CSV table of C-alpha atoms in Angstrom, one decimal:
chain,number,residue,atom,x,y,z
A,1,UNK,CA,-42.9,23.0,84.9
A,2,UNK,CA,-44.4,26.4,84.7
A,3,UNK,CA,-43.7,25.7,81.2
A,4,UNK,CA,-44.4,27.7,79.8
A,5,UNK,CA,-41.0,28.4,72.4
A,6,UNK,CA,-39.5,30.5,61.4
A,7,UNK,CA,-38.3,26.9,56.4
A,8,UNK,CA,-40.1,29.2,54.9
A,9,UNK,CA,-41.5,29.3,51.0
A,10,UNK,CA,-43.7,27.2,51.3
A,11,UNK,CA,-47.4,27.6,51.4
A,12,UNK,CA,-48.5,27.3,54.7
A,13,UNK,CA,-51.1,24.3,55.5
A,14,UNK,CA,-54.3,25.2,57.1
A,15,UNK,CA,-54.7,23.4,60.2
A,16,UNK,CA,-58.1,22.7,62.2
A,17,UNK,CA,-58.3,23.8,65.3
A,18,UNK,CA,-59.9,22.3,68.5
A,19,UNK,CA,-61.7,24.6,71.1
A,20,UNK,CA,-60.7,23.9,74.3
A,21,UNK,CA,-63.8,24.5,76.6
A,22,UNK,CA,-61.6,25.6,79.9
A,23,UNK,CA,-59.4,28.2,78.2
A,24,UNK,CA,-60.5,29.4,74.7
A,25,UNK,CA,-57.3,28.1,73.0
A,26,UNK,CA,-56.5,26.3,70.6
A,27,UNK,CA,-54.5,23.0,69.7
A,28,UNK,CA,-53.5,22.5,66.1
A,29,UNK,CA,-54.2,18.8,65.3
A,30,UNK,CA,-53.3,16.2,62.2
A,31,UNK,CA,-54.1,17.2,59.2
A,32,UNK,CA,-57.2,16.1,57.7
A,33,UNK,CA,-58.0,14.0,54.8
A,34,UNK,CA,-55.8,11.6,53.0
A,35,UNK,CA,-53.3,11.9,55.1
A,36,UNK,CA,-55.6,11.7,58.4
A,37,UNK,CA,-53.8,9.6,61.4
A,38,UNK,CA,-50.3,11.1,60.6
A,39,UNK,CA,-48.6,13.5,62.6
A,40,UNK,CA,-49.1,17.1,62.3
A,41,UNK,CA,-46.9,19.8,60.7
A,42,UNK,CA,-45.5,22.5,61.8
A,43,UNK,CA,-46.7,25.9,60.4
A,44,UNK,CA,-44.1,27.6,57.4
A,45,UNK,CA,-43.2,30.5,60.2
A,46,UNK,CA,-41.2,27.8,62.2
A,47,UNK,CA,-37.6,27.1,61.7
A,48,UNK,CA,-35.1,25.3,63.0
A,49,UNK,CA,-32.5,28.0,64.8
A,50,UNK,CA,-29.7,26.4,64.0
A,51,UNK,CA,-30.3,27.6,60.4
A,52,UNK,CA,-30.8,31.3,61.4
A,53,UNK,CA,-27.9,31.5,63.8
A,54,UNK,CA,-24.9,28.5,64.0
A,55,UNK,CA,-23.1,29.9,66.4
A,56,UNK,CA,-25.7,29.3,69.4
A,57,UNK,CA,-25.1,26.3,71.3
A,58,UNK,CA,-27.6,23.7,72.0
A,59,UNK,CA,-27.9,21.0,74.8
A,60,UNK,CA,-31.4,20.4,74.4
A,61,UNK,CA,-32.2,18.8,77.3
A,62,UNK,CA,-35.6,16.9,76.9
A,63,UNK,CA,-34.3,14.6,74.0
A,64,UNK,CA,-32.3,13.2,77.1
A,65,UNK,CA,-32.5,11.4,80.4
A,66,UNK,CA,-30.9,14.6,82.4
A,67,UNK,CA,-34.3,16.0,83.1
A,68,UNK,CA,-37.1,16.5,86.3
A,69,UNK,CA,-38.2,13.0,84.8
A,70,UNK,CA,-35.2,11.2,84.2
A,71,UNK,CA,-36.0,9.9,80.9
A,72,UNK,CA,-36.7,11.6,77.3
A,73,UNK,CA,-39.3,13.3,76.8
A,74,UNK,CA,-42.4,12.1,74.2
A,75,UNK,CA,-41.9,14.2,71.4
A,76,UNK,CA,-38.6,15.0,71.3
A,77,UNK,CA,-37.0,13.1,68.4
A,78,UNK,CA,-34.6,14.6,67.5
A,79,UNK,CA,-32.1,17.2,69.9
A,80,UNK,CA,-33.6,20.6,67.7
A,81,UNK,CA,-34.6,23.9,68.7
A,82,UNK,CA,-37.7,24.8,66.3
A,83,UNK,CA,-38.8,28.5,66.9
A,84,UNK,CA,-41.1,31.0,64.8
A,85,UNK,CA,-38.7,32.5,62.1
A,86,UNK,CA,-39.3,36.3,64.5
A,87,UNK,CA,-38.3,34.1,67.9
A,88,UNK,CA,-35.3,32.7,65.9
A,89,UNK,CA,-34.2,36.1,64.6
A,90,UNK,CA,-34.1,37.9,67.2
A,91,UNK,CA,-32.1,35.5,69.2
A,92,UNK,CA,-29.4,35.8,66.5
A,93,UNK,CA,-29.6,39.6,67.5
A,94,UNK,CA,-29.2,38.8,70.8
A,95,UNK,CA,-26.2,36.2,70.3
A,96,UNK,CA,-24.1,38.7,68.1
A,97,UNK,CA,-24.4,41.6,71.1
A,98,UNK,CA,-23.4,38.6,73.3
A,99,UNK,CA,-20.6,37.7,71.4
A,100,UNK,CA,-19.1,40.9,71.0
A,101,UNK,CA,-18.7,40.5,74.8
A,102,UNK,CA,-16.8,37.0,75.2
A,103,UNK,CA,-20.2,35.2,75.6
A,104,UNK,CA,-22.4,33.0,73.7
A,105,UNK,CA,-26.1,32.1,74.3
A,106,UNK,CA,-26.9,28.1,75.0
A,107,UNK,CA,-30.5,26.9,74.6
A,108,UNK,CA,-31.9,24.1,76.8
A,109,UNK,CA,-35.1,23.9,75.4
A,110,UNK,CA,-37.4,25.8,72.5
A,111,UNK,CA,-40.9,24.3,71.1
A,112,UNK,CA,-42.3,21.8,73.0
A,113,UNK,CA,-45.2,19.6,71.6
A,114,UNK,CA,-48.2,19.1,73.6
A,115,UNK,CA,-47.4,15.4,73.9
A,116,UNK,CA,-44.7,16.7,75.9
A,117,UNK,CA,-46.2,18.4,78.1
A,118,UNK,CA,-49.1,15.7,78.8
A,119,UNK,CA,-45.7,13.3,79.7
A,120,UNK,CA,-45.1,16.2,82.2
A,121,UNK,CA,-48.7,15.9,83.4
A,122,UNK,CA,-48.6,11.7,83.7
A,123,UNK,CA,-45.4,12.0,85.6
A,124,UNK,CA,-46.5,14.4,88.1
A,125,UNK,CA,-49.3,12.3,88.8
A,126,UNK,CA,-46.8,9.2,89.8
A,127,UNK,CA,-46.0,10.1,93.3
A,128,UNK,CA,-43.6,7.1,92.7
A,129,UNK,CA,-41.7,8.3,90.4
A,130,UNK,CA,-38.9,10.5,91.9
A,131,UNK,CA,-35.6,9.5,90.9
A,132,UNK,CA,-34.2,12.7,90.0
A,133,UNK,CA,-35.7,14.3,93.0
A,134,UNK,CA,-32.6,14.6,94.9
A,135,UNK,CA,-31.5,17.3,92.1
A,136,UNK,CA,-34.5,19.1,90.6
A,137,UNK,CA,-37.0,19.9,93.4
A,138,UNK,CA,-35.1,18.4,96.7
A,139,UNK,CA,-37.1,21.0,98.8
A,140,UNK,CA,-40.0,20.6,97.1
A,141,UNK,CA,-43.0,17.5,97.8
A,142,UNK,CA,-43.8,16.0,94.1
A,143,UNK,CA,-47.6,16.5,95.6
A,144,UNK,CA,-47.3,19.9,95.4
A,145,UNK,CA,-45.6,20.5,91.8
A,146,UNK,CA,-49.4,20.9,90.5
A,147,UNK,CA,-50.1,23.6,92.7
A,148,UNK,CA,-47.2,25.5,93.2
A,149,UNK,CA,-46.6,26.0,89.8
A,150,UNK,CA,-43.6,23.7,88.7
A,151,UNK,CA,-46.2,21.4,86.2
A,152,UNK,CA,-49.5,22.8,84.2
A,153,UNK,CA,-51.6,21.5,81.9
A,154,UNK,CA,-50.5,24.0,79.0
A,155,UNK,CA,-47.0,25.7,78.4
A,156,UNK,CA,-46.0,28.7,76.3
A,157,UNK,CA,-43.4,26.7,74.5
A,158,UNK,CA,-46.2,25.1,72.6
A,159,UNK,CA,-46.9,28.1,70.7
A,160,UNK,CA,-43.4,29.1,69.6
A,161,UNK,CA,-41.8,31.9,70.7
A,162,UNK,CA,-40.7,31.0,74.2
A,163,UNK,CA,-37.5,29.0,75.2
A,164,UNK,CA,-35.2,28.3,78.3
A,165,UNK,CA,-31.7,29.4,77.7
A,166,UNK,CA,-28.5,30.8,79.5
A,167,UNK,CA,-25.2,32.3,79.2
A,168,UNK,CA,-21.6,30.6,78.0
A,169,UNK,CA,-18.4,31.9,78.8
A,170,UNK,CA,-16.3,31.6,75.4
A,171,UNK,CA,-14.2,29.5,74.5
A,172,UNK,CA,-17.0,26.6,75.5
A,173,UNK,CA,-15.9,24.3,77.6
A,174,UNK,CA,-17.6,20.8,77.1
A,175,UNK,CA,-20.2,19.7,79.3
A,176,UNK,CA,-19.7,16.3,81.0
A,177,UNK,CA,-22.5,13.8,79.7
A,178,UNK,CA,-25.1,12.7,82.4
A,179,UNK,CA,-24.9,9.3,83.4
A,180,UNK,CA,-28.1,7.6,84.3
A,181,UNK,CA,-27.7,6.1,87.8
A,182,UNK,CA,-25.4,8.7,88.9
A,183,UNK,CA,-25.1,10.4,92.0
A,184,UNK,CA,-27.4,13.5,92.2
A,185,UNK,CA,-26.9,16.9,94.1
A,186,UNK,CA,-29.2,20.1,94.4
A,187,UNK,CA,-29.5,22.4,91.7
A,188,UNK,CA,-29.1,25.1,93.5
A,189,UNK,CA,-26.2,24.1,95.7
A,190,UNK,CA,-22.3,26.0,94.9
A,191,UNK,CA,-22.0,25.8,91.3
A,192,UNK,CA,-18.6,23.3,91.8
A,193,UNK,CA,-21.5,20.9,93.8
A,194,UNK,CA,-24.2,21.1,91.1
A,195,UNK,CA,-24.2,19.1,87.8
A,196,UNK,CA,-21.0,20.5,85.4
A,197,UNK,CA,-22.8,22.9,83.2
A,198,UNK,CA,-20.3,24.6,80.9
A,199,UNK,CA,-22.9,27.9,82.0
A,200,UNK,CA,-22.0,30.6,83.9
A,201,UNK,CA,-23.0,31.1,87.4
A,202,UNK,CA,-26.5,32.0,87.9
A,203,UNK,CA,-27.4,30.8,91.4
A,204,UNK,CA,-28.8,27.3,90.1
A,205,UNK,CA,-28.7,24.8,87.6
A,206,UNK,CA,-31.8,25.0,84.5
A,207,UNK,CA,-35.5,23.8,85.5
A,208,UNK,CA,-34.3,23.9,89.2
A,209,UNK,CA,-37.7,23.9,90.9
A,210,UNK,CA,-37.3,26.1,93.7
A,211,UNK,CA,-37.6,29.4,94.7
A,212,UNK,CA,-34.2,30.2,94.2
A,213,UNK,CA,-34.6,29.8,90.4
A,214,UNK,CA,-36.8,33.1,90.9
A,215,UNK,CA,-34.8,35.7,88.9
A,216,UNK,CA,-34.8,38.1,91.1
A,217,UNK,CA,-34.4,36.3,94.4
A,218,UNK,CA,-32.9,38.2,97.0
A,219,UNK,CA,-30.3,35.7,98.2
A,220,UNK,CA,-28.8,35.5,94.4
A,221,UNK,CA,-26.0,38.3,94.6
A,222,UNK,CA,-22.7,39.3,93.3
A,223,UNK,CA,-21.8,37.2,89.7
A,224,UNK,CA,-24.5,35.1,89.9
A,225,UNK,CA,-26.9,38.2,90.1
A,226,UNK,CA,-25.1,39.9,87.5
A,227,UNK,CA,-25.1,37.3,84.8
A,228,UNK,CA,-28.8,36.6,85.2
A,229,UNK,CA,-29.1,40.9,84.5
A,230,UNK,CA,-26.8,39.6,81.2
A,231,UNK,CA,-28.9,37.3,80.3
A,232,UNK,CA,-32.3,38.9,81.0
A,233,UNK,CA,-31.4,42.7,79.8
A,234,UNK,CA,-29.5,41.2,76.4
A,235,UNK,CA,-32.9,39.5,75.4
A,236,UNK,CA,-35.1,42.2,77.0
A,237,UNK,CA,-33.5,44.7,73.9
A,238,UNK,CA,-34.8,42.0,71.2
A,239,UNK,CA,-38.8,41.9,72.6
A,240,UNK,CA,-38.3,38.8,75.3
A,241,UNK,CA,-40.2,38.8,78.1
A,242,UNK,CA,-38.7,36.8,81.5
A,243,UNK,CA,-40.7,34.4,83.5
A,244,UNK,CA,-40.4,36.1,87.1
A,245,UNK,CA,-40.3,32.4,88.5
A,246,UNK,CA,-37.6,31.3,86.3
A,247,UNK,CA,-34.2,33.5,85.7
A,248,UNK,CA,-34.1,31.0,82.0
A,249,UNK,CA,-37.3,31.1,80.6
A,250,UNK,CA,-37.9,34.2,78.3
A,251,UNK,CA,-40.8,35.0,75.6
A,252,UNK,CA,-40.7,37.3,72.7
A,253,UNK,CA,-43.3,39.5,72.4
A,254,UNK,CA,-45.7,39.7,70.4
A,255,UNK,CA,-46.3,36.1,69.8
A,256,UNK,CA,-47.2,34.9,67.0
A,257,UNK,CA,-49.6,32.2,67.6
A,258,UNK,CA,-51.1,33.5,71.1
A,259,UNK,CA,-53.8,31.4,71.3
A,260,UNK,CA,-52.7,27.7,69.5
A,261,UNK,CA,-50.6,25.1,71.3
A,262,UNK,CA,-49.1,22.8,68.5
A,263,UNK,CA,-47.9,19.3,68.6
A,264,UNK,CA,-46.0,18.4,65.8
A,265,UNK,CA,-42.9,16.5,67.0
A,266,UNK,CA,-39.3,18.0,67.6
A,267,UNK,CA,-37.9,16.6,64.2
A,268,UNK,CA,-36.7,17.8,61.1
A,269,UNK,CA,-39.8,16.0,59.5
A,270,UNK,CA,-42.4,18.5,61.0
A,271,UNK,CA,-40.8,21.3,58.7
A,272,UNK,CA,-41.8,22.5,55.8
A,273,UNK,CA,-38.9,22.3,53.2
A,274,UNK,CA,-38.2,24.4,49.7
């Protein structure tokens, strides 16, 4: 999709960096040396948010098969939102103005390795492949993912500071595990049609690709227009930035690594540890 997210006391390892011809930017590669051939580790500004702030909840959905893809994504070993330490922090300033209010935040998705977004790329490119069609992008041709927008070559999350998230109502409700095989309905159908999200309303369900999803789409009104404002003006206080094209995917500002797309896996591993 238009995809677009801090361990410390360590010393940080210097990682190469590859020019990318196209773009200027950078992607941060295995180390070298020794331990050549292994995967790469994240830089000491990345932490798991979990550690900074507990009380967020997490359904992180690419470690899973309820996805555009139907199957988890590369990368994703274990179900962890790793941010820069500034990202995670001001999340946890976000969550405790959120709290005060009955809510909690709930993160779908935070870094994403470049691996992962090159399975994004592969799957785009199987016009066969659409068995989760019927719920992510029903009014949408797969041929035209590329070029509308929904799939790119490079996403924000790669750097670290961007993440999809939404709003909770507290006390949490569970959310009912997705069944592979199961019968699909549009994400952006009546929120009792779409997939039980223990969310609040916001018009449709996360990495809906249509142009409902848009935050500020006309036709999303009443609740569901005022708990995208929640969302959007909580995070807007703490530096995030929203995606126009998608009322879940925010940025804080200014990023820390602008210009580097990482790809160290989503694992505990990639850390540095004291």
């Amino acid at each position: 999709m238009r995809r677009r997210l801090p361990a410390p006391v360590c010393a940080l390892l210097t990682l190469a960096t590859v020019t990318l011809l196209a773009v200027g930017a950078t992607v941060a590669p295995a180390q070298a040396g020794p331990g050549a051939g292994r995967d790469p580790e994240a830089p000491a500004s990345f932490v798991e948010l979990r550690r900074v702030d507990p009380t967020i909840i997490e359904e992180i959905r690419y470690f899973t098969p309820h996805n555009f893809m139907g199957v988890p994504v590369t990368g994703y070993e274990q179900p962890l939102c790793l941010l820069t330490r500034s990202t995670a922090e001001a999340l946890r300033r976000a969550q405790r103005t959120l709290l005060r209010q009955g809510y909690s935040l709930k993160v779908y998705d935070c870094y994403r390795p470049q691996r992962a977004v090159d399975h994004f790329v592969d799957w785009a490119r199987d016009l066969g492949d659409q068995r989760m069609k019927a719920e992510f992008y029903p009014r949408v041709d797969k041929t035209r993912l590329f070029a509308d927008g929904y799939i790119a070559e490079k996403s924000g999350h790669s750097r670290g500071s961007t993440l999809d998230l939404t709003v909770v109502r507290l006390p949490a409700l569970p959310t009912r595990p997705y069944r592979p095989g199961q019968t699909l309905t549009p994400c952006y159908g009546p929120k009792k049609e779409r997939f039980p999200d223990n969310s609040v309303d916001t018009g449709t369900g996360f990495d809906c690709f249509d142009t409902l999803a848009h935050t500020e789409d006309p036709r999303v009104t009443g609740v569901q227009r005022a708990h995208r404002t929640l969302l959007k003006t909580t995070l807007e206080r703490e530096g995030f930035t929203n995606l126009p094209e998608e009322w879940w995917h925010f940025t804080h500002q200014p990023e820390q690594y602008p210009d580097t797309y990482f790809d160290f896996p989503v694992a505990l591993r990639s850390l540095h540890r004291p």
